[in-house]
Amino acid sequence: MCNYQFIPSGGFMQLITPLAHRWRKVEMDAGYCSISTYIEKPVPLLEVFDLSSAPISPDFIFFGGVHPVLSNVRLSDVVLPNDTGFLRNLRVLCLKLISGPSGKLHLSVLRAILADSPSLEQLVLDAHYLSDTQPPQPILLPYLTSFQLTASVLRPRCPTAVSTMIHAPNVTHLDLCFDGLPAPLDLNLSSTLKVERLRQPSNLAIEISPRGFNLSTEMQSEAQCASQGVFAAISHYTREMEVAVSLLRYIGSITSPLVPIDLVVHEEAIEGVLNYLKSSQEVEVGYHLPGLRTVYLDSVLWNSYPYKQIVADLARARQDITICRRTRSRFGSDQPFLG
């Protein structure tokens, strides 16, 4: 197996380029050097290609168009050429700080790239150079199981546009990072979390904090989500209560009332979330999240005002749930709320 990892330097590259027909995995930090002459030969055995910091001319064709088994491509700080044929039939695609020949990478171009990989399983995007125009027609990615999107202050509407465009009914790992930006309230998760595994899991575990919103069908101390579970993270948003309540409302709309739910709430998000849980508005019978079984609160909130009163009100309204002080690092407690 040939596995080359290097920062380009003239002599070394000249030595290994004639061996391109033997390459199986290439990891290259171009250091903003011209590398076109080193990646234009056919690579019949190449499976993994990782390229960063590379200036590419618009008319360049990667590997002379010959890359029959290439299935894993990770690009960072690269300008895509007009010919994106090397991004076909992929199972793993990572695009970070990627722009098009004329600047922004339009969503229509991204959609065409995704359409060329119908068996895509893992997708990582950042929105730094993505256009945030109206999304094109939705695209179905039936084999996608892992999807990660990082928002950018330059493209505040991009997460909504991308999540509207991508329909991935079998996603089991969703990770959206806003890095302190306001998460849009109309963020469309109905496509990326529209999974049958989420409708009938053994349980749901939800954790809400200033750092993010985490959902999992597994409550394990060692891992956030087992291979057969469902994990979703909406991290580093700045409108905790509104976004968290919006996500809870969506999860409640797609899950069975019989699915048991355990919820951990941290300080800054507690008021809006607990007020939502005790409200009967917009519900025909009972309360929101009827499967809610246990609510865990940080121990520092236990006797603090006004949280103590909010918790007491929730305990009176929802006698079907247990409210506990969370004293361990993950889900679990020994001390229920007694009013």
Coordinates of C-alpha atoms in Angstrom, one line a residue:
M1 CA 0.0 0.0 0.0
C2 CA 1.3 3.4 -0.9
N3 CA 0.5 6.1 1.6
Y4 CA 2.1 9.5 0.9
Q5 CA 1.7 12.4 3.2
F6 CA 3.8 15.5 2.5
I7 CA 4.2 19.2 2.2
P8 CA 5.3 19.8 -1.4
S9 CA 8.9 20.4 -2.1
G10 CA 10.3 20.2 -5.6
G11 CA 12.8 17.4 -5.3
F12 CA 10.6 15.0 -3.3
M13 CA 7.5 15.6 -5.5
Q14 CA 9.6 15.0 -8.6
L15 CA 10.6 11.6 -7.2
I16 CA 7.2 10.3 -6.3
T17 CA 5.0 11.7 -9.1
P18 CA 6.1 9.0 -11.5
L19 CA 4.7 6.5 -8.9
A20 CA 1.2 8.1 -9.1
H21 CA -0.2 4.8 -10.6
R22 CA 0.6 3.2 -7.2
W23 CA -0.9 5.8 -4.9
R24 CA -3.7 4.6 -2.6
K25 CA -3.9 7.5 -0.1
V26 CA -2.5 11.0 -0.5
E27 CA -2.6 13.7 2.2
M28 CA -1.1 17.0 0.9
D29 CA -0.7 20.4 2.4
A30 CA 0.3 22.5 -0.6
G31 CA 1.3 25.5 1.4
Y32 CA -0.2 27.7 -1.3
C33 CA 2.3 26.4 -3.8
S34 CA 1.5 25.4 -7.4
I35 CA 1.0 21.6 -7.4
S36 CA -0.9 21.1 -10.7
T37 CA 2.0 19.2 -12.3
Y38 CA 2.0 16.7 -9.4
I39 CA -1.7 15.8 -9.5
E40 CA -2.4 15.5 -13.2
K41 CA -1.4 11.9 -13.8
P42 CA -3.9 9.0 -13.7
V43 CA -4.3 7.4 -10.3
P44 CA -6.0 4.0 -10.9
L45 CA -5.6 2.8 -7.3
L46 CA -6.1 6.1 -5.3
E47 CA -8.9 5.7 -2.7
V48 CA -8.3 8.7 -0.3
F49 CA -7.3 12.2 -1.3
D50 CA -6.8 14.9 1.3
L51 CA -5.7 18.3 0.0
S52 CA -5.4 21.7 1.7
S53 CA -4.1 25.2 0.9
A54 CA -3.8 24.6 -2.8
P55 CA -4.3 27.2 -5.6
I56 CA -6.0 25.4 -8.5
S57 CA -6.6 27.0 -11.9
P58 CA -10.2 27.0 -13.2
D59 CA -9.5 24.7 -16.2
F60 CA -7.5 22.1 -14.3
I61 CA -8.6 18.5 -14.4
F62 CA -7.5 16.4 -11.4
F63 CA -5.6 13.2 -12.2
G64 CA -6.3 13.6 -15.9
G65 CA -9.9 12.5 -15.2
V66 CA -8.7 8.9 -14.3
H67 CA -9.5 8.0 -10.6
P68 CA -11.8 5.0 -10.8
V69 CA -11.8 4.0 -7.1
L70 CA -11.5 7.4 -5.4
S71 CA -14.1 7.4 -2.7
N72 CA -12.9 9.6 0.1
V73 CA -12.1 13.3 -0.6
R74 CA -11.3 16.0 2.0
L75 CA -10.5 19.5 0.8
S76 CA -9.7 22.5 2.8
D77 CA -8.9 26.1 1.6
V78 CA -9.1 25.0 -2.0
V79 CA -10.6 26.7 -5.0
L80 CA -12.6 24.2 -7.0
P81 CA -11.9 24.1 -10.8
N82 CA -14.8 24.1 -13.3
D83 CA -14.4 20.3 -13.7
T84 CA -15.5 18.6 -10.5
G85 CA -15.4 15.1 -11.9
F86 CA -13.0 13.9 -9.3
L87 CA -15.8 14.4 -6.7
R88 CA -18.0 11.7 -8.3
N89 CA -19.0 8.4 -6.7
L90 CA -17.8 9.3 -3.3
R91 CA -18.6 7.8 0.1
V92 CA -16.9 10.5 2.2
L93 CA -16.8 14.2 1.3
C94 CA -15.4 17.1 3.4
L95 CA -15.4 20.6 2.0
K96 CA -14.0 23.4 4.3
L97 CA -13.2 26.9 3.2
I98 CA -14.0 25.9 -0.4
S99 CA -14.8 28.5 -3.1
G100 CA -15.6 28.3 -6.7
P101 CA -13.6 29.7 -9.7
S102 CA -15.5 33.0 -9.4
G103 CA -15.5 33.3 -5.7
K104 CA -18.5 31.9 -3.7
L105 CA -19.5 28.3 -4.2
H106 CA -23.1 28.4 -5.3
L107 CA -25.6 25.9 -3.8
S108 CA -26.5 24.7 -7.3
V109 CA -22.9 23.6 -7.8
L110 CA -22.8 21.9 -4.4
R111 CA -26.1 20.2 -5.3
A112 CA -24.6 18.9 -8.6
I113 CA -21.6 17.6 -6.7
L114 CA -23.8 15.7 -4.2
A115 CA -26.0 14.4 -7.0
D116 CA -22.8 12.8 -8.5
S117 CA -22.4 10.8 -5.3
P118 CA -25.7 9.0 -4.7
S119 CA -24.0 6.6 -2.2
L120 CA -22.5 9.3 -0.1
E121 CA -22.3 8.2 3.6
Q122 CA -20.4 11.1 5.3
L123 CA -20.6 14.8 4.5
V124 CA -18.8 17.7 6.2
L125 CA -19.4 21.3 5.0
D126 CA -18.6 24.8 6.2
A127 CA -20.6 27.8 5.0
H128 CA -17.7 30.3 4.8
Y129 CA -17.8 30.6 1.0
L130 CA -21.1 28.9 0.3
S131 CA -23.7 31.2 -1.3
D132 CA -26.8 31.7 0.9
T133 CA -29.2 32.3 -2.0
Q134 CA -32.5 30.4 -2.4
P135 CA -31.7 26.7 -2.2
P136 CA -32.2 24.6 -5.4
Q137 CA -34.5 21.6 -5.6
P138 CA -34.0 19.2 -2.7
I139 CA -31.7 16.2 -3.2
L140 CA -32.1 12.8 -1.7
L141 CA -29.1 11.2 -0.1
P142 CA -30.5 7.9 1.1
Y143 CA -27.2 6.5 2.4
L144 CA -26.0 9.5 4.2
T145 CA -25.5 8.7 7.9
S146 CA -23.2 11.5 9.1
F147 CA -23.7 15.2 8.3
Q148 CA -21.7 18.1 9.8
L149 CA -22.3 21.7 8.9
T150 CA -20.4 24.8 10.4
A151 CA -22.1 28.2 10.0
S152 CA -20.3 31.4 9.1
V153 CA -20.9 35.0 10.0
L154 CA -20.5 35.8 6.3
R155 CA -23.4 33.5 5.4
P156 CA -26.0 33.6 8.2
R157 CA -28.8 32.1 6.1
C158 CA -26.7 29.3 4.7
P159 CA -27.6 26.6 7.3
T160 CA -31.3 27.0 6.6
A161 CA -30.7 26.8 2.8
V162 CA -28.4 23.7 3.1
S163 CA -30.6 21.9 5.5
T164 CA -33.6 22.6 3.2
M165 CA -31.8 21.3 0.2
I166 CA -30.4 18.0 1.7
H167 CA -32.9 15.2 2.4
A168 CA -31.2 12.5 4.3
P169 CA -33.7 10.1 5.9
N170 CA -31.1 7.8 7.4
V171 CA -28.8 10.3 9.1
T172 CA -27.8 9.0 12.5
H173 CA -25.2 11.6 13.4
L174 CA -26.1 15.3 12.8
D175 CA -23.7 18.0 14.0
L176 CA -24.5 21.7 13.3
C177 CA -22.1 24.3 14.7
F178 CA -23.0 28.0 14.9
D179 CA -19.9 29.2 16.7
G180 CA -21.8 31.8 18.7
L181 CA -24.0 33.0 15.8
P182 CA -27.7 33.2 16.2
A183 CA -29.2 29.9 15.1
P184 CA -32.2 30.6 12.8
L185 CA -35.5 29.7 14.3
D186 CA -36.6 28.3 10.9
L187 CA -33.7 25.9 10.8
N188 CA -35.2 23.0 8.9
L189 CA -34.4 19.7 10.5
S190 CA -37.4 17.9 9.1
S191 CA -35.3 16.4 6.3
T192 CA -32.1 15.6 8.2
L193 CA -33.8 14.2 11.3
K194 CA -36.6 12.5 9.5
V195 CA -35.4 9.0 10.4
E196 CA -37.4 5.9 11.4
R197 CA -34.8 5.2 14.1
L198 CA -35.8 8.3 15.8
R199 CA -39.5 7.4 15.7
Q200 CA -39.1 4.2 17.7
P201 CA -35.9 4.2 19.7
S202 CA -35.6 2.6 23.1
N203 CA -35.3 6.0 24.7
L204 CA -34.3 9.6 23.9
A205 CA -31.7 11.6 25.9
I206 CA -31.6 15.4 25.4
E207 CA -29.2 17.8 26.9
I208 CA -29.6 21.6 26.6
S209 CA -27.0 24.1 27.6
P210 CA -25.5 27.4 26.4
R211 CA -23.1 25.4 24.4
G212 CA -25.7 23.6 22.5
F213 CA -28.5 21.1 22.1
N214 CA -27.7 17.4 22.1
L215 CA -30.0 14.6 21.3
S216 CA -29.1 10.9 21.5
T217 CA -30.9 7.5 21.5
E218 CA -28.1 6.2 23.7
M219 CA -27.4 7.2 27.4
Q220 CA -23.8 5.9 27.7
S221 CA -21.0 7.4 29.7
E222 CA -18.3 6.5 27.3
A223 CA -19.8 7.6 24.0
Q224 CA -22.4 10.1 22.9
C225 CA -24.0 7.6 20.5
A226 CA -23.5 4.0 19.6
S227 CA -23.2 2.9 16.0
Q228 CA -26.9 2.0 15.9
G229 CA -28.1 5.1 17.8
V230 CA -29.1 8.5 16.6
F231 CA -27.1 11.6 17.7
A232 CA -27.8 15.2 16.9
A233 CA -25.9 18.3 18.1
I234 CA -26.8 22.0 17.5
S235 CA -23.8 23.7 19.1
H236 CA -22.6 27.2 20.0
Y237 CA -25.9 29.0 19.2
T238 CA -26.7 32.3 20.9
R239 CA -30.5 32.1 21.2
E240 CA -30.7 29.2 23.6
M241 CA -34.3 29.3 24.7
E242 CA -36.0 30.0 21.4
V243 CA -34.0 27.5 19.4
A244 CA -34.1 24.8 22.1
V245 CA -37.9 25.1 22.4
S246 CA -38.2 25.0 18.6
L247 CA -36.2 21.8 18.5
L248 CA -38.1 20.2 21.3
R249 CA -41.3 21.1 19.5
Y250 CA -40.0 19.4 16.4
I251 CA -38.8 16.3 18.2
G252 CA -42.2 16.0 20.0
S253 CA -44.0 16.1 16.6
I254 CA -42.1 13.2 15.1
T255 CA -41.7 10.8 18.1
S256 CA -44.2 8.5 19.6
P257 CA -45.8 9.5 22.9
L258 CA -44.6 6.1 24.2
V259 CA -40.9 6.9 23.6
P260 CA -39.4 7.6 27.1
I261 CA -37.4 10.9 27.1
D262 CA -34.8 12.0 29.7
L263 CA -33.9 15.7 29.6
V264 CA -30.8 17.5 31.1
V265 CA -31.2 21.3 31.4
H266 CA -28.4 23.7 32.2
E267 CA -28.8 27.1 33.9
E268 CA -29.1 29.6 31.1
A269 CA -31.7 27.6 29.2
I270 CA -33.9 26.5 32.0
E271 CA -36.6 29.1 32.2
G272 CA -37.8 28.9 28.6
V273 CA -37.5 25.2 28.4
L274 CA -39.3 24.4 31.7
N275 CA -42.1 26.9 30.9
Y276 CA -42.6 25.1 27.6
L277 CA -42.8 21.7 29.3
K278 CA -45.5 22.8 31.7
S279 CA -47.5 24.5 29.1
S280 CA -50.6 22.9 27.6
Q281 CA -50.9 25.4 24.7
E282 CA -50.9 23.9 21.2
V283 CA -51.6 20.5 22.7
E284 CA -54.9 18.7 22.3
V285 CA -54.5 16.5 25.4
G286 CA -52.0 16.8 28.2
Y287 CA -48.6 18.5 27.8
H288 CA -45.7 18.8 25.4
L289 CA -43.4 15.8 25.2
P290 CA -45.8 13.3 26.7
G291 CA -43.0 10.7 26.8
L292 CA -40.9 12.8 29.1
R293 CA -39.8 10.7 32.0
T294 CA -37.1 12.5 33.9
V295 CA -35.7 16.1 34.0
Y296 CA -32.2 16.5 35.4
L297 CA -31.1 20.0 36.6
D298 CA -27.7 21.2 37.6
S299 CA -27.3 21.1 41.4
V300 CA -26.3 24.8 41.5
L301 CA -29.9 25.7 40.4
W302 CA -31.6 23.7 43.1
N303 CA -32.2 26.4 45.6
S304 CA -31.7 29.5 43.5
Y305 CA -34.4 32.0 42.7
P306 CA -36.3 32.2 40.3
Y307 CA -35.4 28.6 39.2
K308 CA -36.7 27.0 42.4
Q309 CA -40.2 28.4 41.8
I310 CA -40.2 27.4 38.1
V311 CA -39.2 23.9 39.1
A312 CA -41.9 23.8 41.7
D313 CA -44.5 24.9 39.1
L314 CA -43.4 22.3 36.7
A315 CA -43.6 19.6 39.4
R316 CA -47.2 20.6 40.2
A317 CA -48.2 20.7 36.5
R318 CA -46.4 17.5 35.4
Q319 CA -46.9 14.9 38.0
D320 CA -46.1 12.3 35.4
I321 CA -42.4 13.2 35.4
T322 CA -39.5 13.0 38.0
I323 CA -37.3 16.1 38.5
C324 CA -33.8 15.3 39.8
R325 CA -30.7 17.1 40.8
R326 CA -27.9 16.1 38.4
T327 CA -24.7 15.4 40.4
R328 CA -22.8 13.3 38.0
S329 CA -21.1 14.2 34.7
R330 CA -23.7 12.4 32.5
F331 CA -27.4 11.5 32.9
G332 CA -28.3 10.3 36.4
S333 CA -29.1 11.4 40.0
D334 CA -29.9 10.1 43.3
Q335 CA -32.0 13.0 44.6
P336 CA -35.5 13.7 43.2
F337 CA -37.3 17.0 43.7
L338 CA -39.7 16.9 46.6
G339 CA -41.4 20.2 46.1

